[in-house]
Amino acid sequence: MSTDDADLLLKALHQEHGDALFAHALRLTGGDRQRAEDLVQETLLRAWQHPEALDPARGSVRAWLFTTARNLAIDAWRRRSARVGEVFTDQLPESPVAVDETERAVESWVLAEALTRLSRPHREVLVECFYQGRSVAEAAERLGVPAGTVKSRTYYALRSLKVVLEELGVSNEV
């Protein structure tokens, strides 16, 4: 496809689907016009890069555009979610507060005691997922249970751990 053909394709796409695509992008971005405009632009760029996807024999062009916009919005959301902890500032951070090793040791002992008070399946799943750093799938394989069981055990184990820690006098206040 020549550059002129691609330009004509983009103009035709924008003329026929641009308003609907922008409205869809606005919904996907929670009303953020700038992000919606960027999303439409990126979607049309993908259409330009993959003109074969717009063949009517393969399905609705509008459906392809909307699906592409949705996937791009999800990808953008995931990228932003991965950077939630980032903070940009012009000032240097304060010096870190010295960690009291005695306090850390006491917390470690209390947590170890709390874990011993949990049922064996709850303790195992917490050790695998949190202390060994295994994924749900890896923990499921090691424990010989389905992944769904690991998820539910983790949920209930954390609830039980919270109760045990409260019984030991540990509050969850920061």
mmCIF file of C-alpha atoms in Angstrom:
data_model
loop_
_atom_site.group_PDB
_atom_site.id
_atom_site.type_symbol
_atom_site.label_atom_id
_atom_site.label_comp_id
_atom_site.label_asym_id
_atom_site.label_seq_id
_atom_site.Cartn_x
_atom_site.Cartn_y
_atom_site.Cartn_z
ATOM 1 C CA MET A 1 0.000 0.000 0.000
ATOM 2 C CA SER A 2 1.415 3.353 -1.001
ATOM 3 C CA THR A 3 1.669 6.321 1.348
ATOM 4 C CA ASP A 4 -1.092 8.114 -0.570
ATOM 5 C CA ASP A 5 -3.371 5.078 -0.253
ATOM 6 C CA ALA A 6 -2.608 4.881 3.469
ATOM 7 C CA ASP A 7 -3.382 8.586 3.893
ATOM 8 C CA LEU A 8 -6.694 8.143 2.082
ATOM 9 C CA LEU A 9 -7.484 5.123 4.249
ATOM 10 C CA LEU A 10 -6.820 7.060 7.456
ATOM 11 C CA LYS A 11 -8.909 10.008 6.289
ATOM 12 C CA ALA A 12 -11.774 7.689 5.370
ATOM 13 C CA LEU A 13 -11.512 5.851 8.698
ATOM 14 C CA HIS A 14 -11.457 9.087 10.641
ATOM 15 C CA GLN A 15 -14.373 10.523 8.690
ATOM 16 C CA GLU A 16 -16.518 7.403 9.041
ATOM 17 C CA HIS A 17 -15.561 6.216 12.542
ATOM 18 C CA GLY A 18 -13.729 9.129 14.186
ATOM 19 C CA ASP A 19 -16.609 10.558 16.232
ATOM 20 C CA ALA A 20 -17.758 7.159 17.494
ATOM 21 C CA LEU A 21 -14.165 6.124 18.213
ATOM 22 C CA PHE A 22 -13.520 9.333 20.151
ATOM 23 C CA ALA A 23 -16.718 8.833 22.203
ATOM 24 C CA HIS A 24 -15.603 5.267 22.936
ATOM 25 C CA ALA A 25 -12.123 6.496 23.904
ATOM 26 C CA LEU A 26 -13.650 9.108 26.228
ATOM 27 C CA ARG A 27 -15.537 6.344 28.061
ATOM 28 C CA LEU A 28 -12.369 4.246 28.262
ATOM 29 C CA THR A 29 -10.365 7.136 29.735
ATOM 30 C CA GLY A 30 -12.986 8.264 32.217
ATOM 31 C CA GLY A 31 -13.665 11.489 30.314
ATOM 32 C CA ASP A 32 -10.030 12.586 29.971
ATOM 33 C CA ARG A 33 -10.104 14.330 26.576
ATOM 34 C CA GLN A 34 -6.319 14.427 26.140
ATOM 35 C CA ARG A 35 -5.896 10.730 26.818
ATOM 36 C CA ALA A 36 -8.901 9.975 24.593
ATOM 37 C CA GLU A 37 -7.348 11.947 21.721
ATOM 38 C CA ASP A 38 -4.064 10.083 22.218
ATOM 39 C CA LEU A 39 -5.954 6.798 22.243
ATOM 40 C CA VAL A 40 -7.731 7.608 18.956
ATOM 41 C CA GLN A 41 -4.442 8.663 17.393
ATOM 42 C CA GLU A 42 -2.701 5.461 18.500
ATOM 43 C CA THR A 43 -5.645 3.347 17.281
ATOM 44 C CA LEU A 44 -5.534 4.978 13.854
ATOM 45 C CA LEU A 45 -1.765 4.507 13.773
ATOM 46 C CA ARG A 46 -2.302 0.790 14.378
ATOM 47 C CA ALA A 47 -4.850 0.770 11.539
ATOM 48 C CA TRP A 48 -2.268 2.399 9.268
ATOM 49 C CA GLN A 49 0.370 -0.138 10.325
ATOM 50 C CA HIS A 50 -1.998 -3.104 9.797
ATOM 51 C CA PRO A 51 -4.268 -2.292 6.842
ATOM 52 C CA GLU A 52 -4.924 -6.013 6.323
ATOM 53 C CA ALA A 53 -6.897 -6.031 9.586
ATOM 54 C CA LEU A 54 -9.376 -3.604 8.043
ATOM 55 C CA ASP A 55 -10.434 -5.964 5.251
ATOM 56 C CA PRO A 56 -14.268 -6.154 5.501
ATOM 57 C CA ALA A 57 -13.998 -9.890 4.797
ATOM 58 C CA ARG A 58 -12.283 -10.246 8.208
ATOM 59 C CA GLY A 59 -15.103 -8.511 10.074
ATOM 60 C CA SER A 60 -16.368 -5.098 11.042
ATOM 61 C CA VAL A 61 -13.836 -2.278 10.749
ATOM 62 C CA ARG A 62 -15.510 -0.386 13.597
ATOM 63 C CA ALA A 63 -15.334 -3.461 15.849
ATOM 64 C CA TRP A 64 -11.612 -3.788 15.090
ATOM 65 C CA LEU A 65 -11.041 -0.095 15.868
ATOM 66 C CA PHE A 66 -13.015 -0.272 19.130
ATOM 67 C CA THR A 67 -11.255 -3.463 20.216
ATOM 68 C CA THR A 68 -7.858 -1.999 19.409
ATOM 69 C CA ALA A 69 -8.684 1.180 21.358
ATOM 70 C CA ARG A 70 -9.842 -0.901 24.327
ATOM 71 C CA ASN A 71 -6.668 -3.001 24.276
ATOM 72 C CA LEU A 72 -4.506 0.124 24.076
ATOM 73 C CA ALA A 73 -6.405 1.660 27.013
ATOM 74 C CA ILE A 74 -5.865 -1.504 29.068
ATOM 75 C CA ASP A 75 -2.155 -1.515 28.213
ATOM 76 C CA ALA A 76 -1.868 2.155 29.252
ATOM 77 C CA TRP A 77 -3.698 1.455 32.510
ATOM 78 C CA ARG A 78 -1.347 -1.445 33.251
ATOM 79 C CA ARG A 79 1.704 0.714 32.599
ATOM 80 C CA ARG A 80 0.369 3.413 34.937
ATOM 81 C CA SER A 81 -0.512 0.821 37.599
ATOM 82 C CA ALA A 82 3.008 -0.549 37.511
ATOM 83 C CA ARG A 83 4.344 2.919 38.340
ATOM 84 C CA VAL A 84 1.919 3.783 41.138
ATOM 85 C CA GLY A 85 4.728 4.121 43.665
ATOM 86 C CA GLU A 86 6.698 6.635 41.621
ATOM 87 C CA VAL A 87 6.781 10.185 42.914
ATOM 88 C CA PHE A 88 8.436 13.021 41.036
ATOM 89 C CA THR A 89 9.690 16.013 42.979
ATOM 90 C CA ASP A 90 12.370 18.665 42.802
ATOM 91 C CA GLN A 91 13.360 18.143 46.418
ATOM 92 C CA LEU A 92 15.681 15.500 47.774
ATOM 93 C CA PRO A 93 14.045 12.929 50.019
ATOM 94 C CA GLU A 94 14.611 13.104 53.740
ATOM 95 C CA SER A 95 17.248 10.847 55.200
ATOM 96 C CA PRO A 96 15.818 7.440 55.963
ATOM 97 C CA VAL A 97 14.967 6.809 59.575
ATOM 98 C CA ALA A 98 17.334 4.310 61.128
ATOM 99 C CA VAL A 99 15.669 0.934 61.473
ATOM 100 C CA ASP A 100 15.623 -0.378 64.993
ATOM 101 C CA GLU A 101 16.856 -3.966 64.660
ATOM 102 C CA THR A 102 15.407 -4.855 68.060
ATOM 103 C CA GLU A 103 11.961 -3.748 66.901
ATOM 104 C CA ARG A 104 12.355 -5.743 63.693
ATOM 105 C CA ALA A 105 13.369 -8.863 65.648
ATOM 106 C CA VAL A 106 10.368 -8.568 67.978
ATOM 107 C CA GLU A 107 8.018 -8.138 64.990
ATOM 108 C CA SER A 108 9.564 -11.191 63.372
ATOM 109 C CA TRP A 109 9.050 -13.297 66.519
ATOM 110 C CA VAL A 110 5.459 -12.143 66.912
ATOM 111 C CA LEU A 111 4.714 -12.964 63.293
ATOM 112 C CA ALA A 112 6.359 -16.386 63.620
ATOM 113 C CA GLU A 113 4.213 -17.064 66.710
ATOM 114 C CA ALA A 114 1.074 -15.930 64.847
ATOM 115 C CA LEU A 115 1.873 -18.255 61.946
ATOM 116 C CA THR A 116 2.163 -21.240 64.306
ATOM 117 C CA ARG A 117 -1.404 -20.544 65.469
ATOM 118 C CA LEU A 118 -2.809 -20.857 61.948
ATOM 119 C CA SER A 119 -4.010 -24.137 60.490
ATOM 120 C CA ARG A 120 -1.382 -26.051 58.546
ATOM 121 C CA PRO A 121 -2.969 -25.370 55.100
ATOM 122 C CA HIS A 122 -3.216 -21.633 55.853
ATOM 123 C CA ARG A 123 0.349 -21.470 57.117
ATOM 124 C CA GLU A 124 1.673 -23.396 54.101
ATOM 125 C CA VAL A 125 -0.001 -21.149 51.557
ATOM 126 C CA LEU A 126 1.271 -17.974 53.261
ATOM 127 C CA VAL A 127 4.802 -19.337 53.446
ATOM 128 C CA GLU A 128 4.769 -20.344 49.776
ATOM 129 C CA CYS A 129 3.250 -17.110 48.447
ATOM 130 C CA PHE A 130 4.704 -14.468 50.754
ATOM 131 C CA TYR A 131 7.922 -15.849 52.187
ATOM 132 C CA GLN A 132 9.045 -17.979 49.262
ATOM 133 C CA GLY A 133 7.716 -15.435 46.736
ATOM 134 C CA ARG A 134 6.004 -18.044 44.599
ATOM 135 C CA SER A 135 3.178 -17.256 42.199
ATOM 136 C CA VAL A 136 -0.251 -18.793 42.711
ATOM 137 C CA ALA A 137 0.505 -21.382 40.014
ATOM 138 C CA GLU A 138 3.871 -22.273 41.551
ATOM 139 C CA ALA A 139 2.395 -22.545 45.049
ATOM 140 C CA ALA A 140 -0.429 -24.701 43.714
ATOM 141 C CA GLU A 141 2.056 -27.061 42.106
ATOM 142 C CA ARG A 142 4.215 -27.299 45.252
ATOM 143 C CA LEU A 143 1.218 -27.811 47.536
ATOM 144 C CA GLY A 144 -0.554 -30.205 45.154
ATOM 145 C CA VAL A 145 -3.794 -28.230 45.078
ATOM 146 C CA PRO A 146 -5.615 -26.247 42.356
ATOM 147 C CA ALA A 147 -4.736 -22.566 41.853
ATOM 148 C CA GLY A 148 -8.224 -21.546 42.967
ATOM 149 C CA THR A 149 -7.641 -23.313 46.273
ATOM 150 C CA VAL A 150 -4.397 -21.386 46.759
ATOM 151 C CA LYS A 151 -6.257 -18.118 46.139
ATOM 152 C CA SER A 152 -9.076 -18.890 48.570
ATOM 153 C CA ARG A 153 -6.708 -20.270 51.217
ATOM 154 C CA THR A 154 -4.579 -17.148 50.934
ATOM 155 C CA TYR A 155 -7.634 -14.948 51.400
ATOM 156 C CA TYR A 156 -8.822 -16.837 54.476
ATOM 157 C CA ALA A 157 -5.291 -17.280 55.834
ATOM 158 C CA LEU A 158 -4.719 -13.529 55.788
ATOM 159 C CA ARG A 159 -8.037 -12.972 57.562
ATOM 160 C CA SER A 160 -7.094 -15.545 60.200
ATOM 161 C CA LEU A 161 -3.624 -14.055 60.568
ATOM 162 C CA LYS A 162 -5.142 -10.644 61.217
ATOM 163 C CA VAL A 163 -7.332 -12.091 64.003
ATOM 164 C CA VAL A 164 -4.383 -13.926 65.562
ATOM 165 C CA LEU A 165 -2.222 -10.802 65.464
ATOM 166 C CA GLU A 166 -4.993 -8.813 67.154
ATOM 167 C CA GLU A 167 -5.190 -11.517 69.842
ATOM 168 C CA LEU A 168 -1.433 -11.096 70.341
ATOM 169 C CA GLY A 169 -1.943 -7.368 70.838
ATOM 170 C CA VAL A 170 -0.686 -6.215 67.461
ATOM 171 C CA SER A 171 -2.746 -3.436 65.929
ATOM 172 C CA ASN A 172 -2.761 -2.595 62.229
ATOM 173 C CA GLU A 173 -2.370 1.133 62.826
ATOM 174 C CA VAL A 174 0.535 2.810 61.069
#
